[in-house]
Structure formats: structure tokens, C-alpha cells
Coordinates of C-alpha atoms in Angstrom, one line a residue:
Chain A
Q1 CA 54.4 75.1 -123.1
V2 CA 53.0 73.3 -119.4
K3 CA 54.9 75.9 -116.3
L4 CA 54.7 75.0 -113.3
Q5 CA 55.5 77.7 -110.2
E6 CA 56.0 76.8 -107.0
S7 CA 54.9 79.0 -103.8
G8 CA 55.4 78.5 -99.9
P9 CA 57.9 79.9 -96.8
G10 CA 61.5 79.6 -97.3
L11 CA 62.1 79.3 -93.7
V12 CA 59.8 76.7 -90.9
K13 CA 59.9 75.9 -87.3
P14 CA 60.7 72.9 -86.5
S15 CA 57.1 70.2 -85.5
V16 CA 55.1 72.7 -87.9
T17 CA 53.1 71.9 -90.5
L18 CA 55.1 73.1 -94.3
S19 CA 52.4 73.6 -96.5
L20 CA 53.9 74.6 -101.0
T21 CA 51.3 75.1 -103.4
C22 CA 52.1 74.5 -106.8
T23 CA 50.4 76.7 -109.3
V24 CA 50.6 74.9 -112.5
S25 CA 50.1 77.4 -116.4
N26 CA 48.9 76.5 -120.2
Y27 CA 46.8 73.4 -119.0
S28 CA 44.7 72.1 -116.8
I29 CA 44.6 70.3 -114.5
T30 CA 41.9 68.4 -114.2
T31 CA 42.3 67.6 -117.9
A32 CA 44.5 64.6 -117.4
Y33 CA 47.9 63.2 -116.1
Y34 CA 49.1 62.9 -112.4
W35 CA 50.8 65.4 -111.0
G36 CA 53.1 65.1 -108.0
W37 CA 56.1 66.4 -105.9
I38 CA 59.5 65.7 -105.3
R39 CA 62.2 66.5 -102.8
Q40 CA 66.3 67.2 -103.5
P41 CA 68.2 67.9 -99.8
P42 CA 71.0 69.8 -100.2
E43 CA 73.5 67.9 -102.2
K44 CA 71.6 65.0 -102.4
G45 CA 69.7 62.4 -104.5
L46 CA 66.1 62.8 -105.5
E47 CA 62.6 61.7 -103.4
W48 CA 59.4 61.0 -104.6
I49 CA 56.8 62.3 -102.0
A50 CA 53.2 62.1 -103.6
N51 CA 51.1 62.3 -106.6
I52 CA 47.5 63.0 -107.4
H53 CA 45.3 62.4 -110.4
H54 CA 43.1 64.7 -111.9
T55 CA 40.5 62.6 -110.8
G56 CA 41.7 63.0 -107.1
N57 CA 43.2 60.3 -106.1
T58 CA 46.6 60.4 -103.8
Y59 CA 49.5 58.4 -103.2
Y60 CA 52.4 58.7 -101.0
S61 CA 55.5 57.9 -100.5
S62 CA 55.9 54.8 -98.1
S63 CA 58.2 56.6 -96.0
L64 CA 56.6 59.9 -95.3
Q65 CA 52.7 58.8 -95.6
S66 CA 51.9 59.7 -92.2
R67 CA 53.3 62.8 -92.7
V68 CA 51.9 64.2 -96.3
T69 CA 48.7 65.0 -97.8
M70 CA 48.0 66.4 -101.1
S71 CA 44.8 68.2 -102.5
V72 CA 43.9 70.3 -105.0
D73 CA 42.1 73.9 -105.9
T74 CA 40.5 73.5 -109.1
S75 CA 38.9 77.1 -109.7
K76 CA 43.2 78.9 -109.1
N77 CA 45.2 75.6 -110.9
Q78 CA 46.8 74.5 -108.0
F79 CA 47.8 71.8 -105.7
S80 CA 49.3 71.7 -102.5
L81 CA 51.4 69.8 -100.4
K82 CA 51.1 69.4 -96.6
L83 CA 53.7 68.1 -94.4
K84 CA 53.1 67.7 -90.7
Y85 CA 56.1 67.3 -88.1
V86 CA 58.5 68.9 -90.1
T87 CA 62.0 67.8 -88.9
A88 CA 65.7 69.2 -89.8
A89 CA 65.6 66.3 -92.3
D90 CA 63.0 67.8 -94.1
T91 CA 65.2 70.2 -95.3
A92 CA 65.3 70.0 -99.3
V93 CA 64.6 71.9 -102.6
Y94 CA 61.2 71.2 -103.1
Y95 CA 59.7 70.5 -106.8
C96 CA 55.9 70.4 -108.1
A97 CA 55.6 68.4 -111.2
R98 CA 53.1 66.7 -113.9
V99 CA 53.8 63.3 -114.0
D100 CA 53.4 61.1 -117.3
C101 CA 51.8 57.6 -117.1
S102 CA 50.9 55.5 -119.3
D103 CA 50.4 52.0 -119.9
T104 CA 54.4 51.5 -120.4
T105 CA 56.1 54.1 -118.7
C106 CA 55.5 56.5 -115.9
Y107 CA 58.0 59.4 -115.2
V108 CA 57.9 63.3 -115.1
D109 CA 58.1 65.8 -117.5
F110 CA 57.4 68.9 -116.9
W111 CA 59.0 70.1 -113.5
G112 CA 58.6 73.1 -111.4
Q113 CA 62.0 75.6 -110.8
G114 CA 62.3 74.5 -107.0
T115 CA 61.8 75.7 -103.6
L116 CA 64.4 75.5 -101.3
V117 CA 62.9 74.9 -98.0
T118 CA 64.5 75.0 -94.9
V119 CA 63.8 73.3 -91.2
S120 CA 65.3 75.8 -88.3
S121 CA 65.1 77.4 -85.4
Chain B
D1 CA 59.3 48.8 -102.1
I2 CA 61.6 48.8 -105.7
Q3 CA 64.8 50.1 -104.5
M4 CA 66.9 51.3 -107.1
T5 CA 71.1 51.6 -107.2
Q6 CA 73.5 53.2 -108.9
S7 CA 76.5 53.2 -110.3
P8 CA 78.9 54.3 -110.6
S9 CA 78.3 57.2 -107.3
S10 CA 81.4 59.6 -109.4
V11 CA 82.8 58.7 -112.9
S12 CA 85.7 61.8 -114.1
A13 CA 86.1 61.4 -117.8
S14 CA 87.6 63.5 -120.9
V15 CA 85.8 64.5 -123.6
G16 CA 85.0 61.9 -126.8
D17 CA 85.0 59.1 -123.8
R18 CA 82.5 56.5 -123.7
V19 CA 81.0 56.4 -120.2
T20 CA 78.2 53.9 -118.9
I21 CA 75.7 54.4 -116.2
T22 CA 74.7 51.4 -114.3
C23 CA 70.7 51.3 -112.4
R24 CA 70.3 47.8 -110.9
A25 CA 66.5 47.4 -109.6
S26 CA 65.2 45.0 -106.5
Q27 CA 62.6 43.6 -108.7
G28 CA 61.5 43.3 -112.2
L29 CA 60.1 46.8 -114.1
R30 CA 60.0 45.4 -117.4
S31 CA 59.8 49.1 -119.5
W32 CA 59.0 51.3 -117.0
L33 CA 62.1 53.4 -115.9
A34 CA 63.2 57.4 -116.7
W35 CA 66.9 58.9 -117.2
Y36 CA 67.3 62.6 -116.2
Q37 CA 70.0 64.6 -116.5
Q38 CA 69.8 67.6 -113.5
K39 CA 72.7 70.6 -113.9
P40 CA 73.6 72.4 -110.7
G41 CA 70.8 74.3 -109.4
K42 CA 68.5 73.4 -112.3
A43 CA 65.4 70.9 -112.3
P44 CA 66.0 67.4 -113.9
Q45 CA 64.9 67.4 -116.9
V46 CA 64.6 63.7 -118.2
L47 CA 66.8 62.2 -121.1
I48 CA 64.8 58.5 -121.8
Y49 CA 61.5 56.9 -120.7
S50 CA 60.2 53.5 -121.2
A51 CA 63.6 52.9 -121.3
S52 CA 64.5 53.3 -124.0
S53 CA 62.1 56.6 -126.1
S54 CA 64.0 59.4 -126.2
Q55 CA 62.6 63.1 -125.5
S56 CA 62.4 65.0 -127.9
G57 CA 65.8 67.0 -128.2
V58 CA 68.1 64.8 -126.4
P59 CA 71.4 64.0 -128.9
S60 CA 71.9 60.5 -130.2
R61 CA 75.1 60.0 -128.0
F62 CA 72.7 59.4 -125.3
S63 CA 71.9 55.3 -125.5
T64 CA 70.0 52.9 -123.2
G65 CA 70.2 49.0 -123.0
G66 CA 69.1 46.2 -119.9
S67 CA 65.5 45.1 -119.1
E68 CA 63.8 43.4 -115.9
T69 CA 66.6 44.5 -113.4
D70 CA 69.1 45.8 -114.6
F71 CA 69.5 48.9 -117.2
T72 CA 71.9 50.9 -118.3
L73 CA 72.8 54.8 -119.8
T74 CA 75.4 54.9 -122.3
I75 CA 77.3 58.2 -123.6
S76 CA 78.8 57.4 -126.7
S77 CA 81.4 59.9 -127.3
L78 CA 80.9 62.5 -124.1
Q79 CA 80.4 66.2 -124.7
P80 CA 81.7 69.4 -122.0
E81 CA 78.2 69.8 -121.9
D82 CA 76.6 66.5 -120.6
F83 CA 78.2 67.3 -117.3
G84 CA 75.1 67.3 -114.5
T85 CA 74.1 64.3 -112.2
Y86 CA 72.5 61.5 -113.8
Y87 CA 70.0 59.9 -111.9
C88 CA 67.7 56.9 -112.6
Q89 CA 63.6 56.2 -112.1
Q90 CA 61.1 53.7 -111.4
A91 CA 57.5 53.7 -111.8
N92 CA 54.7 51.0 -111.0
T93 CA 52.2 53.0 -113.6
F94 CA 49.6 51.7 -111.5
P95 CA 49.5 52.3 -108.7
P96 CA 52.5 55.7 -109.9
I97 CA 54.7 54.9 -107.5
L98 CA 58.1 56.6 -108.1
S99 CA 61.5 56.2 -106.5
F100 CA 65.1 57.7 -108.1
G101 CA 68.6 56.1 -108.1
G102 CA 71.2 58.0 -106.1
G103 CA 72.4 59.7 -109.1
T104 CA 75.8 59.2 -110.5
K105 CA 77.8 62.5 -110.9
V106 CA 79.4 62.9 -113.8
E107 CA 82.7 65.2 -114.5
I108 CA 84.1 66.0 -116.6
K109 CA 88.5 65.5 -116.5

């Protein structure tokens, strides 16, 4: 069973860069699939942030693309998210995910447990 | 960007009731729609992908309908364990841009 685990600071100050890492177990991220980040502000809905293909191509939400960067570390079987210039509006549970895309569909088949990031001074 | 609109935003129903959730897309999706169930404090779990394919283990009381811009998720006989929030999600397979509906909270009376 594929397992994903987010890690990173739970509290960050406004205007800094938020960095999160997702460690994947029981599957090599270089084999196939897209790998992504999705967030959920407290008591609100889900917002897709970005995907990265196992070949390294990245795709970003149009509303966040000016502040977001995804990358992979194949030696550690990890992928990461950086979000610049954070504000209180970026407070959310951040999920890392495996995204299964084929000719007829594209959906999240495995999720991490999520990590709460609070932006506050 | 494709916008996804879910309705209702919440529903309270009794065990055994039929519950239908609607998801409307701002442009045609063909079959690129998925449905998720989220329990409080947990990550969402996929129920349906490709508009009508059930994930392994999903009870048969969950069914889907629709195509292009209008989709439904129906729980034919609501069970106590079906409480939670349901989300629809669309995606272009290339580029893999995803977006979610606003969610429908299902409560048991």
C-alpha cells in the first residue's frame, strides 16, 4: 500500500516562504503517476495547488502559480512544495497526494494524512 | 479555469432516505469527474472516478449519473456511516489541472 507523509513547520510567520515535504513509501515516485499538493482551510473546501509528473514536469493552480514551486528529490523518494509570501489566507491543512491520470480520468487515489500550517506572527 | 458548483451545500436526512448531490461544471468534462467522501479530521477518500467507476469497496448504494456539465451522486438508502462531506472533482487529463466543488455536508437526522 502506498503511503504518503507530510512534514514541515506547523507555524510560519507572514511574508515568509512555507516549505513542506512529502515522503512516499512503498512506491518509487519516478515510476509513474503525478504527485500533488491540495490544501483545505479550516472549515472550508478543498483547493488543488500543484502537480508534478514523475518525469519532473510541473503544473500549478492559476491562482497560486506566482507563489508556488514544486520539486522532487528522487534519492529520498520525496517531493516538496514551496509557497512564497504567505498570509493568514494560506492557513490550511496541506495534503500531499498521488494523482492517477489516464485517458479518461485524473483523480487522487492516495492521500497523506495532512498537516496543519498556521500563518501567524 | 473550469468552475465546479455543488448543491446543496448541506443536507440532513434520515437513515434509509435517498440523497442526491449535484455537481455542475462551467464547461463540458466528458467523463473526467471524481467523487470523494471526507470524514471530520481525515483526508478525503475517492468513491467514484471516471464519472461512474466505483473504487474498490464502495457500497452499491452509491451511484452516479450525468455527463458533460451536470453530474449527480446518489445514496440510495442513507446509512449512519455515510455522514461526512462529499466533494466532486474535475480534471483535464492534460495538463493535469484539478478543481473541486465546494462540498456537500451530509448529516444524519
